[in-house]
Amino acid sequence: MDWYIQRKSTVKRTGDNTYHVTYSFTNTLQPGEAGSLPEYITANAKGGVAVNRVVIYTPAGGEVSNVSASNGSSFAQVQAKDHMTYMDDISLAPQDTVTIEYDVTTAAGSANLKLDQTPTIGDPAITYEY
């Protein structure tokens, strides 16, 4: 189903070492189209509903706060080795968009925040506003 998911994000500097991140997922599958797709594409995506596991890692020496999702999802804080993460599974029905927003504080003197994501089929569409 990843073929049908478009991702778009913006990283905006809000202070010396603070940023606001907006990350959107859109399921571009047309309603009713899922039934005509082979199972190797849809897998467990019943009715074309795609599920994306989202894990937001804190940067070294920094923190993430104010995590929210437009669909009301609640992100759980989960310790992953030496980083605190925020994690949730985001469900996207055909033609749905879910937007996740959060704030990031980096360690003093750090380079500009760069968003790192799992490689995708298309352009990662990341806009940086420093």
Short mmCIF file of the N, C-alpha and C atoms (twelve columns), coordinates in Angstrom:
data_MODEL
# 
_entry.id   MODEL 
# 
loop_
_atom_site.group_PDB 
_atom_site.id 
_atom_site.type_symbol 
_atom_site.label_atom_id 
_atom_site.label_alt_id 
_atom_site.label_comp_id 
_atom_site.label_asym_id 
_atom_site.label_seq_id 
_atom_site.Cartn_x 
_atom_site.Cartn_y 
_atom_site.Cartn_z 
_atom_site.pdbx_PDB_model_num 
ATOM 1   N N  . MET A 1   0.808   -1.199 0.000  1 
ATOM 2   C CA . MET A 1   0.000   0.000  0.000  1 
ATOM 3   C C  . MET A 1   0.853   1.265  0.000  1 
ATOM 4   N N  . ASP A 2   2.141   1.122  0.294  1 
ATOM 5   C CA . ASP A 2   2.992   2.300  0.375  1 
ATOM 6   C C  . ASP A 2   3.010   3.087  -0.935 1 
ATOM 7   N N  . TRP A 3   2.800   2.407  -2.040 1 
ATOM 8   C CA . TRP A 3   2.757   3.068  -3.342 1 
ATOM 9   C C  . TRP A 3   1.720   4.197  -3.350 1 
ATOM 10  N N  . TYR A 4   0.642   4.025  -2.612 1 
ATOM 11  C CA . TYR A 4   -0.469  4.973  -2.607 1 
ATOM 12  C C  . TYR A 4   -0.359  6.052  -1.522 1 
ATOM 13  N N  . ILE A 5   0.681   5.991  -0.700 1 
ATOM 14  C CA . ILE A 5   0.823   6.962  0.388  1 
ATOM 15  C C  . ILE A 5   1.799   8.057  -0.018 1 
ATOM 16  N N  . GLN A 6   1.307   9.290  -0.009 1 
ATOM 17  C CA . GLN A 6   2.169   10.442 -0.256 1 
ATOM 18  C C  . GLN A 6   2.492   11.087 1.085  1 
ATOM 19  N N  . ARG A 7   3.749   11.466 1.239  1 
ATOM 20  C CA . ARG A 7   4.200   12.105 2.473  1 
ATOM 21  C C  . ARG A 7   4.706   13.503 2.149  1 
ATOM 22  N N  . LYS A 8   4.402   14.432 3.032  1 
ATOM 23  C CA . LYS A 8   4.848   15.810 2.849  1 
ATOM 24  C C  . LYS A 8   5.151   16.367 4.233  1 
ATOM 25  N N  . SER A 9   6.289   17.042 4.363  1 
ATOM 26  C CA . SER A 9   6.642   17.564 5.684  1 
ATOM 27  C C  . SER A 9   7.316   18.921 5.579  1 
ATOM 28  N N  . THR A 10  7.195   19.672 6.672  1 
ATOM 29  C CA . THR A 10  7.843   20.973 6.798  1 
ATOM 30  C C  . THR A 10  8.524   21.031 8.157  1 
ATOM 31  N N  . VAL A 11  9.768   21.466 8.155  1 
ATOM 32  C CA . VAL A 11  10.524  21.705 9.380  1 
ATOM 33  C C  . VAL A 11  10.779  23.206 9.436  1 
ATOM 34  N N  . LYS A 12  10.203  23.865 10.437 1 
ATOM 35  C CA . LYS A 12  10.302  25.322 10.539 1 
ATOM 36  C C  . LYS A 12  11.016  25.708 11.824 1 
ATOM 37  N N  . ARG A 13  12.064  26.505 11.684 1 
ATOM 38  C CA . ARG A 13  12.795  26.990 12.863 1 
ATOM 39  C C  . ARG A 13  11.908  28.003 13.593 1 
ATOM 40  N N  . THR A 14  11.781  27.812 14.911 1 
ATOM 41  C CA . THR A 14  10.967  28.729 15.712 1 
ATOM 42  C C  . THR A 14  11.788  29.462 16.769 1 
ATOM 43  N N  . GLY A 15  13.071  29.124 16.877 1 
ATOM 44  C CA . GLY A 15  13.967  29.754 17.846 1 
ATOM 45  C C  . GLY A 15  15.388  29.312 17.569 1 
ATOM 46  N N  . ASP A 16  16.326  29.650 18.463 1 
ATOM 47  C CA . ASP A 16  17.725  29.295 18.251 1 
ATOM 48  C C  . ASP A 16  17.933  27.793 18.071 1 
ATOM 49  N N  . ASN A 17  17.276  27.002 18.894 1 
ATOM 50  C CA . ASN A 17  17.419  25.548 18.789 1 
ATOM 51  C C  . ASN A 17  16.057  24.853 18.918 1 
ATOM 52  N N  . THR A 18  15.009  25.528 18.419 1 
ATOM 53  C CA . THR A 18  13.662  24.944 18.456 1 
ATOM 54  C C  . THR A 18  13.052  24.950 17.060 1 
ATOM 55  N N  . TYR A 19  12.231  23.928 16.812 1 
ATOM 56  C CA . TYR A 19  11.635  23.727 15.491 1 
ATOM 57  C C  . TYR A 19  10.207  23.220 15.654 1 
ATOM 58  N N  . HIS A 20  9.378   23.501 14.655 1 
ATOM 59  C CA . HIS A 20  8.040   22.926 14.587 1 
ATOM 60  C C  . HIS A 20  8.001   22.059 13.331 1 
ATOM 61  N N  . VAL A 21  7.568   20.810 13.500 1 
ATOM 62  C CA . VAL A 21  7.512   19.863 12.389 1 
ATOM 63  C C  . VAL A 21  6.056   19.544 12.081 1 
ATOM 64  N N  . THR A 22  5.715   19.606 10.800 1 
ATOM 65  C CA . THR A 22  4.405   19.202 10.306 1 
ATOM 66  C C  . THR A 22  4.640   18.094 9.291  1 
ATOM 67  N N  . TYR A 23  3.969   16.963 9.474  1 
ATOM 68  C CA . TYR A 23  4.186   15.788 8.624  1 
ATOM 69  C C  . TYR A 23  2.826   15.226 8.233  1 
ATOM 70  N N  . SER A 24  2.552   15.176 6.931  1 
ATOM 71  C CA . SER A 24  1.248   14.699 6.456  1 
ATOM 72  C C  . SER A 24  1.378   13.423 5.635  1 
ATOM 73  N N  . PHE A 25  0.426   12.530 5.842  1 
ATOM 74  C CA . PHE A 25  0.285   11.307 5.058  1 
ATOM 75  C C  . PHE A 25  -1.038  11.405 4.300  1 
ATOM 76  N N  . THR A 26  -1.039  11.111 3.014  1 
ATOM 77  C CA . THR A 26  -2.282  11.074 2.242  1 
ATOM 78  C C  . THR A 26  -2.364  9.747  1.508  1 
ATOM 79  N N  . ASN A 27  -3.484  9.055  1.667  1 
ATOM 80  C CA . ASN A 27  -3.746  7.820  0.931  1 
ATOM 81  C C  . ASN A 27  -4.408  8.221  -0.380 1 
ATOM 82  N N  . THR A 28  -3.706  8.064  -1.501 1 
ATOM 83  C CA . THR A 28  -4.203  8.506  -2.802 1 
ATOM 84  C C  . THR A 28  -5.081  7.463  -3.500 1 
ATOM 85  N N  . LEU A 29  -5.259  6.310  -2.872 1 
ATOM 86  C CA . LEU A 29  -6.104  5.265  -3.456 1 
ATOM 87  C C  . LEU A 29  -7.540  5.776  -3.581 1 
ATOM 88  N N  . GLN A 30  -8.161  5.515  -4.702 1 
ATOM 89  C CA . GLN A 30  -9.555  5.908  -4.906 1 
ATOM 90  C C  . GLN A 30  -10.474 4.930  -4.175 1 
ATOM 91  N N  . PRO A 31  -11.572 5.433  -3.582 1 
ATOM 92  C CA . PRO A 31  -12.519 4.531  -2.913 1 
ATOM 93  C C  . PRO A 31  -13.004 3.464  -3.903 1 
ATOM 94  N N  . GLY A 32  -13.058 2.244  -3.457 1 
ATOM 95  C CA . GLY A 32  -13.513 1.145  -4.301 1 
ATOM 96  C C  . GLY A 32  -12.433 0.519  -5.160 1 
ATOM 97  N N  . GLU A 33  -11.294 1.158  -5.277 1 
ATOM 98  C CA . GLU A 33  -10.208 0.648  -6.109 1 
ATOM 99  C C  . GLU A 33  -9.470  -0.527 -5.461 1 
ATOM 100 N N  . ALA A 34  -9.494  -0.613 -4.140 1 
ATOM 101 C CA . ALA A 34  -8.748  -1.655 -3.421 1 
ATOM 102 C C  . ALA A 34  -9.180  -3.056 -3.836 1 
ATOM 103 N N  . GLY A 35  -10.465 -3.241 -4.102 1 
ATOM 104 C CA . GLY A 35  -10.965 -4.569 -4.475 1 
ATOM 105 C C  . GLY A 35  -10.390 -5.112 -5.765 1 
ATOM 106 N N  . SER A 36  -9.898  -4.231 -6.631 1 
ATOM 107 C CA . SER A 36  -9.331  -4.675 -7.911 1 
ATOM 108 C C  . SER A 36  -7.824  -4.886 -7.845 1 
ATOM 109 N N  . LEU A 37  -7.219  -4.612 -6.687 1 
ATOM 110 C CA . LEU A 37  -5.769  -4.759 -6.547 1 
ATOM 111 C C  . LEU A 37  -5.407  -6.148 -6.040 1 
ATOM 112 N N  . PRO A 38  -4.265  -6.683 -6.484 1 
ATOM 113 C CA . PRO A 38  -3.837  -7.995 -5.995 1 
ATOM 114 C C  . PRO A 38  -3.463  -7.945 -4.516 1 
ATOM 115 N N  . GLU A 39  -3.554  -9.097 -3.857 1 
ATOM 116 C CA . GLU A 39  -3.287  -9.173 -2.419 1 
ATOM 117 C C  . GLU A 39  -1.855  -8.789 -2.064 1 
ATOM 118 N N  . TYR A 40  -0.907  -9.028 -2.976 1 
ATOM 119 C CA . TYR A 40  0.473   -8.661 -2.641 1 
ATOM 120 C C  . TYR A 40  0.639   -7.143 -2.507 1 
ATOM 121 N N  . ILE A 41  -0.299  -6.369 -3.010 1 
ATOM 122 C CA . ILE A 41  -0.261  -4.914 -2.830 1 
ATOM 123 C C  . ILE A 41  -1.057  -4.506 -1.598 1 
ATOM 124 N N  . THR A 42  -2.244  -5.050 -1.456 1 
ATOM 125 C CA . THR A 42  -3.105  -4.626 -0.350 1 
ATOM 126 C C  . THR A 42  -2.773  -5.308 0.968  1 
ATOM 127 N N  . ALA A 43  -2.210  -6.510 0.923  1 
ATOM 128 C CA . ALA A 43  -1.857  -7.281 2.133  1 
ATOM 129 C C  . ALA A 43  -3.005  -7.247 3.135  1 
ATOM 130 N N  . ASN A 44  -2.792  -6.625 4.282  1 
ATOM 131 C CA . ASN A 44  -3.829  -6.558 5.316  1 
ATOM 132 C C  . ASN A 44  -4.657  -5.275 5.241  1 
ATOM 133 N N  . ALA A 45  -4.519  -4.520 4.174  1 
ATOM 134 C CA . ALA A 45  -5.204  -3.225 4.046  1 
ATOM 135 C C  . ALA A 45  -6.640  -3.438 3.559  1 
ATOM 136 N N  . LYS A 46  -7.501  -3.891 4.444  1 
ATOM 137 C CA . LYS A 46  -8.898  -4.147 4.103  1 
ATOM 138 C C  . LYS A 46  -9.580  -2.854 3.657  1 
ATOM 139 N N  . GLY A 47  -10.209 -2.911 2.492  1 
ATOM 140 C CA . GLY A 47  -10.905 -1.746 1.971  1 
ATOM 141 C C  . GLY A 47  -9.983  -0.606 1.581  1 
ATOM 142 N N  . GLY A 48  -8.702  -0.898 1.439  1 
ATOM 143 C CA . GLY A 48  -7.749  0.134  1.055  1 
ATOM 144 C C  . GLY A 48  -7.259  0.991  2.202  1 
ATOM 145 N N  . VAL A 49  -7.564  0.579  3.443  1 
ATOM 146 C CA . VAL A 49  -7.106  1.341  4.616  1 
ATOM 147 C C  . VAL A 49  -5.641  0.965  4.885  1 
ATOM 148 N N  . ALA A 50  -4.762  1.934  4.712  1 
ATOM 149 C CA . ALA A 50  -3.331  1.720  4.934  1 
ATOM 150 C C  . ALA A 50  -2.993  2.077  6.374  1 
ATOM 151 N N  . VAL A 51  -2.108  1.297  6.975  1 
ATOM 152 C CA . VAL A 51  -1.665  1.568  8.339  1 
ATOM 153 C C  . VAL A 51  -0.164  1.857  8.301  1 
ATOM 154 N N  . ASN A 52  0.212   2.988  8.847  1 
ATOM 155 C CA . ASN A 52  1.620   3.381  8.917  1 
ATOM 156 C C  . ASN A 52  2.034   3.501  10.373 1 
ATOM 157 N N  . ARG A 53  3.072   2.774  10.760 1 
ATOM 158 C CA . ARG A 53  3.626   2.940  12.109 1 
ATOM 159 C C  . ARG A 53  4.539   4.158  12.075 1 
ATOM 160 N N  . VAL A 54  4.248   5.108  12.930 1 
ATOM 161 C CA . VAL A 54  5.015   6.345  12.997 1 
ATOM 162 C C  . VAL A 54  5.791   6.333  14.305 1 
ATOM 163 N N  . VAL A 55  7.102   6.512  14.198 1 
ATOM 164 C CA . VAL A 55  7.962   6.587  15.369 1 
ATOM 165 C C  . VAL A 55  8.774   7.878  15.253 1 
ATOM 166 N N  . ILE A 56  8.609   8.739  16.234 1 
ATOM 167 C CA . ILE A 56  9.327   10.010 16.267 1 
ATOM 168 C C  . ILE A 56  10.423  9.883  17.319 1 
ATOM 169 N N  . TYR A 57  11.669  9.973  16.879 1 
ATOM 170 C CA . TYR A 57  12.811  9.867  17.785 1 
ATOM 171 C C  . TYR A 57  13.252  11.254 18.247 1 
ATOM 172 N N  . THR A 58  13.628  11.350 19.503 1 
ATOM 173 C CA . THR A 58  14.203  12.598 19.987 1 
ATOM 174 C C  . THR A 58  15.642  12.703 19.484 1 
ATOM 175 N N  . PRO A 59  16.101  13.911 19.170 1 
ATOM 176 C CA . PRO A 59  17.498  14.055 18.757 1 
ATOM 177 C C  . PRO A 59  18.424  13.917 19.966 1 
ATOM 178 N N  . ALA A 60  19.656  13.554 19.714 1 
ATOM 179 C CA . ALA A 60  20.631  13.415 20.796 1 
ATOM 180 C C  . ALA A 60  20.719  14.721 21.579 1 
ATOM 181 N N  . GLY A 61  20.518  14.644 22.884 1 
ATOM 182 C CA . GLY A 61  20.603  15.810 23.747 1 
ATOM 183 C C  . GLY A 61  19.411  16.753 23.646 1 
ATOM 184 N N  . GLY A 62  18.389  16.349 22.915 1 
ATOM 185 C CA . GLY A 62  17.223  17.208 22.728 1 
ATOM 186 C C  . GLY A 62  15.945  16.552 23.198 1 
ATOM 187 N N  . GLU A 63  14.829  17.136 22.810 1 
ATOM 188 C CA . GLU A 63  13.539  16.567 23.200 1 
ATOM 189 C C  . GLU A 63  12.475  16.888 22.158 1 
ATOM 190 N N  . VAL A 64  11.406  16.097 22.195 1 
ATOM 191 C CA . VAL A 64  10.232  16.280 21.355 1 
ATOM 192 C C  . VAL A 64  9.063   16.550 22.292 1 
ATOM 193 N N  . SER A 65  8.184   17.476 21.905 1 
ATOM 194 C CA . SER A 65  7.029   17.801 22.744 1 
ATOM 195 C C  . SER A 65  5.835   18.174 21.863 1 
ATOM 196 N N  . ASN A 66  4.690   18.283 22.504 1 
ATOM 197 C CA . ASN A 66  3.451   18.737 21.849 1 
ATOM 198 C C  . ASN A 66  3.086   17.920 20.620 1 
ATOM 199 N N  . VAL A 67  3.206   16.597 20.725 1 
ATOM 200 C CA . VAL A 67  2.882   15.721 19.596 1 
ATOM 201 C C  . VAL A 67  1.369   15.606 19.473 1 
ATOM 202 N N  . SER A 68  0.862   15.865 18.266 1 
ATOM 203 C CA . SER A 68  -0.577  15.740 18.021 1 
ATOM 204 C C  . SER A 68  -0.812  15.234 16.603 1 
ATOM 205 N N  . ALA A 69  -1.983  14.641 16.401 1 
ATOM 206 C CA . ALA A 69  -2.376  14.149 15.080 1 
ATOM 207 C C  . ALA A 69  -3.782  14.631 14.771 1 
ATOM 208 N N  . SER A 70  -4.019  14.984 13.520 1 
ATOM 209 C CA . SER A 70  -5.302  15.544 13.116 1 
ATOM 210 C C  . SER A 70  -6.459  14.567 13.264 1 
ATOM 211 N N  . ASN A 71  -6.155  13.271 13.342 1 
ATOM 212 C CA . ASN A 71  -7.214  12.263 13.515 1 
ATOM 213 C C  . ASN A 71  -7.440  11.907 14.981 1 
ATOM 214 N N  . GLY A 72  -6.765  12.603 15.892 1 
ATOM 215 C CA . GLY A 72  -6.941  12.359 17.324 1 
ATOM 216 C C  . GLY A 72  -6.117  11.222 17.891 1 
ATOM 217 N N  . SER A 73  -5.244  10.618 17.094 1 
ATOM 218 C CA . SER A 73  -4.397  9.534  17.584 1 
ATOM 219 C C  . SER A 73  -3.570  9.997  18.777 1 
ATOM 220 N N  . SER A 74  -3.341  9.083  19.696 1 
ATOM 221 C CA . SER A 74  -2.529  9.375  20.873 1 
ATOM 222 C C  . SER A 74  -1.203  8.651  20.755 1 
ATOM 223 N N  . PHE A 75  -0.146  9.392  20.714 1 
ATOM 224 C CA . PHE A 75  1.181   8.804  20.620 1 
ATOM 225 C C  . PHE A 75  1.653   8.372  21.998 1 
ATOM 226 N N  . ALA A 76  2.174   7.159  22.083 1 
ATOM 227 C CA . ALA A 76  2.719   6.637  23.337 1 
ATOM 228 C C  . ALA A 76  4.211   6.936  23.392 1 
ATOM 229 N N  . GLN A 77  4.703   7.284  24.580 1 
ATOM 230 C CA . GLN A 77  6.141   7.441  24.766 1 
ATOM 231 C C  . GLN A 77  6.739   6.067  24.998 1 
ATOM 232 N N  . VAL A 78  7.777   5.748  24.220 1 
ATOM 233 C CA . VAL A 78  8.408   4.438  24.298 1 
ATOM 234 C C  . VAL A 78  9.926   4.631  24.303 1 
ATOM 235 N N  . GLN A 79  10.608  4.002  25.261 1 
ATOM 236 C CA . GLN A 79  12.068  4.054  25.302 1 
ATOM 237 C C  . GLN A 79  12.619  3.077  24.271 1 
ATOM 238 N N  . ALA A 80  13.498  3.555  23.391 1 
ATOM 239 C CA . ALA A 80  14.128  2.707  22.378 1 
ATOM 240 C C  . ALA A 80  15.633  2.896  22.486 1 
ATOM 241 N N  . LYS A 81  16.286  1.951  23.114 1 
ATOM 242 C CA . LYS A 81  17.722  2.036  23.392 1 
ATOM 243 C C  . LYS A 81  18.013  3.327  24.133 1 
ATOM 244 N N  . ASP A 82  18.790  4.235  23.527 1 
ATOM 245 C CA . ASP A 82  19.180  5.446  24.240 1 
ATOM 246 C C  . ASP A 82  18.352  6.677  23.856 1 
ATOM 247 N N  . HIS A 83  17.208  6.458  23.212 1 
ATOM 248 C CA . HIS A 83  16.344  7.574  22.801 1 
ATOM 249 C C  . HIS A 83  14.918  7.363  23.278 1 
ATOM 250 N N  . MET A 84  14.277  8.445  23.668 1 
ATOM 251 C CA . MET A 84  12.841  8.400  23.917 1 
ATOM 252 C C  . MET A 84  12.160  8.584  22.569 1 
ATOM 253 N N  . THR A 85  11.102  7.825  22.325 1 
ATOM 254 C CA . THR A 85  10.365  7.955  21.075 1 
ATOM 255 C C  . THR A 85  8.890   8.175  21.368 1 
ATOM 256 N N  . TYR A 86  8.190   8.628  20.374 1 
ATOM 257 C CA . TYR A 86  6.728   8.705  20.384 1 
ATOM 258 C C  . TYR A 86  6.271   7.798  19.254 1 
ATOM 259 N N  . MET A 87  5.293   6.917  19.538 1 
ATOM 260 C CA . MET A 87  4.920   5.923  18.546 1 
ATOM 261 C C  . MET A 87  3.406   5.758  18.489 1 
ATOM 262 N N  . ASP A 88  2.903   5.565  17.262 1 
ATOM 263 C CA . ASP A 88  1.494   5.250  17.047 1 
ATOM 264 C C  . ASP A 88  1.338   4.661  15.650 1 
ATOM 265 N N  . ASP A 89  0.246   3.936  15.448 1 
ATOM 266 C CA . ASP A 89  -0.124  3.421  14.132 1 
ATOM 267 C C  . ASP A 89  -1.206  4.333  13.576 1 
ATOM 268 N N  . ILE A 90  -0.960  4.898  12.405 1 
ATOM 269 C CA . ILE A 90  -1.881  5.825  11.759 1 
ATOM 270 C C  . ILE A 90  -2.622  5.083  10.652 1 
ATOM 271 N N  . SER A 91  -3.953  5.050  10.733 1 
ATOM 272 C CA . SER A 91  -4.776  4.412  9.707  1 
ATOM 273 C C  . SER A 91  -5.284  5.466  8.728  1 
ATOM 274 N N  . LEU A 92  -5.172  5.134  7.443  1 
ATOM 275 C CA . LEU A 92  -5.587  6.062  6.387  1 
ATOM 276 C C  . LEU A 92  -6.519  5.358  5.411  1 
ATOM 277 N N  . ALA A 93  -7.777  5.724  5.423  1 
ATOM 278 C CA . ALA A 93  -8.724  5.209  4.440  1 
ATOM 279 C C  . ALA A 93  -8.416  5.859  3.089  1 
ATOM 280 N N  . PRO A 94  -8.907  5.292  1.993  1 
ATOM 281 C CA . PRO A 94  -8.681  5.922  0.689  1 
ATOM 282 C C  . PRO A 94  -9.090  7.399  0.709  1 
ATOM 283 N N  . GLN A 95  -8.214  8.234  0.168  1 
ATOM 284 C CA . GLN A 95  -8.390  9.680  0.038  1 
ATOM 285 C C  . GLN A 95  -8.285  10.441 1.367  1 
ATOM 286 N N  . ASP A 96  -7.932  9.779  2.466  1 
ATOM 287 C CA . ASP A 96  -7.759  10.447 3.757  1 
ATOM 288 C C  . ASP A 96  -6.362  11.046 3.872  1 
ATOM 289 N N  . THR A 97  -6.280  12.124 4.648  1 
ATOM 290 C CA . THR A 97  -5.007  12.738 5.018  1 
ATOM 291 C C  . THR A 97  -4.967  12.858 6.530  1 
ATOM 292 N N  . VAL A 98  -3.835  12.487 7.116  1 
ATOM 293 C CA . VAL A 98  -3.604  12.690 8.544  1 
ATOM 294 C C  . VAL A 98  -2.326  13.515 8.668  1 
ATOM 295 N N  . THR A 99  -2.405  14.560 9.488  1 
ATOM 296 C CA . THR A 99  -1.259  15.435 9.705  1 
ATOM 297 C C  . THR A 99  -0.800  15.323 11.159 1 
ATOM 298 N N  . ILE A 100 0.493   15.109 11.322 1 
ATOM 299 C CA . ILE A 100 1.112   15.019 12.641 1 
ATOM 300 C C  . ILE A 100 1.948   16.284 12.838 1 
ATOM 301 N N  . GLU A 101 1.840   16.865 14.015 1 
ATOM 302 C CA . GLU A 101 2.634   18.054 14.334 1 
ATOM 303 C C  . GLU A 101 3.325   17.848 15.664 1 
ATOM 304 N N  . TYR A 102 4.538   18.393 15.764 1 
ATOM 305 C CA . TYR A 102 5.274   18.316 17.025 1 
ATOM 306 C C  . TYR A 102 6.386   19.348 17.039 1 
ATOM 307 N N  . ASP A 103 6.870   19.628 18.233 1 
ATOM 308 C CA . ASP A 103 7.965   20.573 18.426 1 
ATOM 309 C C  . ASP A 103 9.227   19.806 18.804 1 
ATOM 310 N N  . VAL A 104 10.358  20.316 18.356 1 
ATOM 311 C CA . VAL A 104 11.653  19.691 18.647 1 
ATOM 312 C C  . VAL A 104 12.587  20.749 19.214 1 
ATOM 313 N N  . THR A 105 13.253  20.391 20.299 1 
ATOM 314 C CA . THR A 105 14.319  21.213 20.854 1 
ATOM 315 C C  . THR A 105 15.604  20.415 20.702 1 
ATOM 316 N N  . THR A 106 16.595  21.020 20.067 1 
ATOM 317 C CA . THR A 106 17.884  20.357 19.887 1 
ATOM 318 C C  . THR A 106 18.862  20.860 20.939 1 
ATOM 319 N N  . ALA A 107 19.948  20.146 21.107 1 
ATOM 320 C CA . ALA A 107 20.988  20.559 22.053 1 
ATOM 321 C C  . ALA A 107 21.595  21.876 21.586 1 
ATOM 322 N N  . ALA A 108 21.980  22.708 22.537 1 
ATOM 323 C CA . ALA A 108 22.629  23.979 22.208 1 
ATOM 324 C C  . ALA A 108 23.834  23.729 21.312 1 
ATOM 325 N N  . GLY A 109 23.976  24.528 20.265 1 
ATOM 326 C CA . GLY A 109 25.117  24.396 19.362 1 
ATOM 327 C C  . GLY A 109 24.953  23.345 18.292 1 
ATOM 328 N N  . SER A 110 23.815  22.670 18.250 1 
ATOM 329 C CA . SER A 110 23.582  21.636 17.233 1 
ATOM 330 C C  . SER A 110 23.401  22.252 15.853 1 
ATOM 331 N N  . ALA A 111 23.656  21.446 14.842 1 
ATOM 332 C CA . ALA A 111 23.380  21.865 13.459 1 
ATOM 333 C C  . ALA A 111 21.864  21.954 13.281 1 
ATOM 334 N N  . ASN A 112 21.426  22.546 12.167 1 
ATOM 335 C CA . ASN A 112 20.003  22.622 11.870 1 
ATOM 336 C C  . ASN A 112 19.370  21.237 11.872 1 
ATOM 337 N N  . LEU A 113 18.146  21.163 12.360 1 
ATOM 338 C CA . LEU A 113 17.417  19.901 12.419 1 
ATOM 339 C C  . LEU A 113 17.151  19.379 11.015 1 
ATOM 340 N N  . LYS A 114 17.440  18.112 10.797 1 
ATOM 341 C CA . LYS A 114 17.139  17.430 9.532  1 
ATOM 342 C C  . LYS A 114 16.208  16.277 9.833  1 
ATOM 343 N N  . LEU A 115 15.171  16.155 9.044  1 
ATOM 344 C CA . LEU A 115 14.208  15.072 9.206  1 
ATOM 345 C C  . LEU A 115 14.735  13.832 8.507  1 
ATOM 346 N N  . ASP A 116 14.746  12.721 9.214  1 
ATOM 347 C CA . ASP A 116 15.193  11.450 8.661  1 
ATOM 348 C C  . ASP A 116 13.994  10.530 8.648  1 
ATOM 349 N N  . GLN A 117 13.722  9.915  7.505  1 
ATOM 350 C CA . GLN A 117 12.567  9.023  7.429  1 
ATOM 351 C C  . GLN A 117 12.926  7.762  6.664  1 
ATOM 352 N N  . THR A 118 12.120  6.751  6.854  1 
ATOM 353 C CA . THR A 118 12.296  5.522  6.102  1 
ATOM 354 C C  . THR A 118 12.183  5.847  4.619  1 
ATOM 355 N N  . PRO A 119 13.071  5.319  3.784  1 
ATOM 356 C CA . PRO A 119 12.970  5.601  2.350  1 
ATOM 357 C C  . PRO A 119 11.592  5.216  1.807  1 
ATOM 358 N N  . THR A 120 11.107  6.014  0.882  1 
ATOM 359 C CA . THR A 120 9.803   5.783  0.281  1 
ATOM 360 C C  . THR A 120 9.942   5.667  -1.228 1 
ATOM 361 N N  . ILE A 121 8.860   5.335  -1.874 1 
ATOM 362 C CA . ILE A 121 8.866   5.172  -3.323 1 
ATOM 363 C C  . ILE A 121 9.051   6.512  -4.023 1 
ATOM 364 N N  . GLY A 122 8.419   7.567  -3.504 1 
ATOM 365 C CA . GLY A 122 8.468   8.871  -4.158 1 
ATOM 366 C C  . GLY A 122 9.403   9.840  -3.473 1 
ATOM 367 N N  . ASP A 123 9.340   11.060 -3.947 1 
ATOM 368 C CA . ASP A 123 10.110  12.167 -3.386 1 
ATOM 369 C C  . ASP A 123 9.717   12.344 -1.923 1 
ATOM 370 N N  . PRO A 124 10.680  12.501 -1.015 1 
ATOM 371 C CA . PRO A 124 10.319  12.668 0.393  1 
ATOM 372 C C  . PRO A 124 9.590   13.979 0.684  1 
ATOM 373 N N  . ALA A 125 9.638   14.957 -0.204 1 
ATOM 374 C CA . ALA A 125 8.895   16.212 -0.082 1 
ATOM 375 C C  . ALA A 125 9.062   16.871 1.289  1 
ATOM 376 N N  . ILE A 126 10.312  17.132 1.666  1 
ATOM 377 C CA . ILE A 126 10.608  17.808 2.918  1 
ATOM 378 C C  . ILE A 126 10.994  19.252 2.617  1 
ATOM 379 N N  . THR A 127 10.320  20.186 3.251  1 
ATOM 380 C CA . THR A 127 10.635  21.610 3.105  1 
ATOM 381 C C  . THR A 127 11.244  22.097 4.406  1 
ATOM 382 N N  . TYR A 128 12.394  22.762 4.283  1 
ATOM 383 C CA . TYR A 128 13.058  23.330 5.464  1 
ATOM 384 C C  . TYR A 128 12.911  24.841 5.426  1 
ATOM 385 N N  . GLU A 129 12.434  25.406 6.528  1 
ATOM 386 C CA . GLU A 129 12.286  26.849 6.664  1 
ATOM 387 C C  . GLU A 129 13.145  27.305 7.837  1 
ATOM 388 N N  . TYR A 130 14.407  27.606 7.527  1 
ATOM 389 C CA . TYR A 130 15.329  28.031 8.573  1 
ATOM 390 C C  . TYR A 130 15.350  29.517 8.605  1 
# 
